[in-house]
Amino acid sequence: MIAQMVHDAAELTRILDAGLLTPVFQPIVDCRARSILGYEALIRGPEDSPLHRPDALFAAAREADLCLELEHAARTVSLRAFAAQHLPGRLFINVTPSGLLDYRMMNGETRDLLTELGIAPTRIVIELTENQRITDVPGIHEALLHYRGRGFQIAIDDLGEGFANLRMWSELKPEFVKIDRHFVHGIADDRIKYHFVRAMQDLAEICNASLVAEGIERPEDFACVRDMGIACGQGFFIARPDSHPPRQMPAVVLSVLDQRRLSLSPTAGSLGQMPTALSLLREIEPVTPTTCNETVIERFENDPELDVLPVVGEDGMPVGLINRHYMIDRFSRRFRKELYGRRSCDLFMERAPLVVDSAATIQELALMMSRAPRHHLLDGFIITRHGRYLGVGSSHALMGTITEMQISAARYANPLTQLPGNVPINEHIDRMLAGDISFVAAYIDIDDFKPFNDTFGYRRGDDVILVLARLICEAVDTRQDFVGHIGGDDFFVIFQSADWEERCWQLLCNFADAMGKILNTEEWSQGGYMMENRRGELTFQCLPRLSIGAVRIGPGECESHREVAVAASVAKKQAKKKAKQAHNAKDPGGHIFVERRRLGAGVAGSGERISN
């Protein structure tokens, strides 16, 4: 054992002294932008060395007390290789807590190297690993304040591997959080993993952090995390680590993204259409990275309305963005025009612009903009199709579109619950049909609501409707299930959730419990109340409860929202019919009727009744 340790230490020293480390890069994709966000830098030893694998390499470094030396060497060679290949996007560099406080990081050596290589600090993400215990929390906080002040962003690795990085998340407030591969692999088939990751997603939204799902190896897992709304992904399914990684989204990844479910956002635009980044497109003739600065200045001077100039390579891929005010400010200083006028414009361009795919929805684009560095609000964003440049968009135009969407959504919202009304419901159904997306339409109605409203007054009736609206919103997955309020006590849900039946069951139980809190103990215990009928006679009236009619809608089964509405209404009537047949005053539960036949395959009533 000792002899092996001595041999490994000698081998590590040889590798470091001879500069034999090889950096490899694994792409991290942004599902919303349908582009490569950046790359994680990983390190390898020589192929013919026993320390070729990173685990063996870093184990030898720990035994030889050379961790900081190895980390520094790996960081340096990775930065140089990243710059030499002109890779797009951000670079994620693994840094240990000790490495974060290393004098070679703190004294400006890394900053000087970035300046030499022409890499802006805003393109670097310091990925803090949890392979060693953090003992100096105040020192780490001070160091992160130092790096953030210079433009670096922070990520924490392997969320879920231990409790320590949950504490790191709450204290360090990173811009990126990587989910441990244990929770990602098999998530499409594992409900426990799904709900763990969903909880992480909720935390990320509160903390304004972007999640990166690591260890994606299967297309179904990639589709699952994408449908959950997780921004970024990384893993063998996307690409393996390579010394010369892909610069564009692999075709197999794009094919999965093309099959995505319909994401939810406020209604706007014409019937059946959802605004996308393409609606904000402004076509601007780009410049190339070799265009001289004098030409760029001339473009800005000749066109006062031109705020930015996109920089696009010969392959049609965007590589940067030049801001008008930044450029003119630099050239207004003495001798700048003489010094830099004939040099290429890539000297002053933003090398990590915000790039979005033309198919990204306005909601997705707004979320990306809110989480991007502040200067992107002024620069705007580049719009691409399949990774190739189309034009640019501005944050001003984006805010205008969002405002129009909010006004439109408010115009058609139910005044009591503020949920989308008939027009947004119909538009959403038509979007689902146009996209050939399978879904379940559920019509939810309160049985015996009118007698309750007449007896106890409209105020208590409104309370019941508001309670039901809240319970429905809590029961659905708001990222993929659409909740609408038709009017009165009628609600409509468009489910994409695979577990929609369980959610309906839970809604029945929760509504029954809620009614128990609204009514007094005597009314609840008796299962109803006494009321006066039309003839002036006192009769016993059952408590309000739910009837839910549900129908599965497959691709091509319906042509418009009208057919879906009719089918759901028939299913709801069957649910209410079965509820009356199973009438029991002591039973506060509800009823579900599921039309399980394909539409057109048989008459309504061929489904199955489920009662609580």
Coordinates of C-alpha atoms in Angstrom, one line a residue, residues 9 207 230 336 381 487 501:
A9 CA 2.7 10.5 -5.9
C207 CA -34.2 31.2 -4.6
I230 CA -36.1 22.2 -15.2
R336 CA -8.9 54.3 -29.0
F381 CA -31.2 38.5 -27.0
G487 CA -68.8 30.0 -14.3
E501 CA -56.9 10.1 -11.6

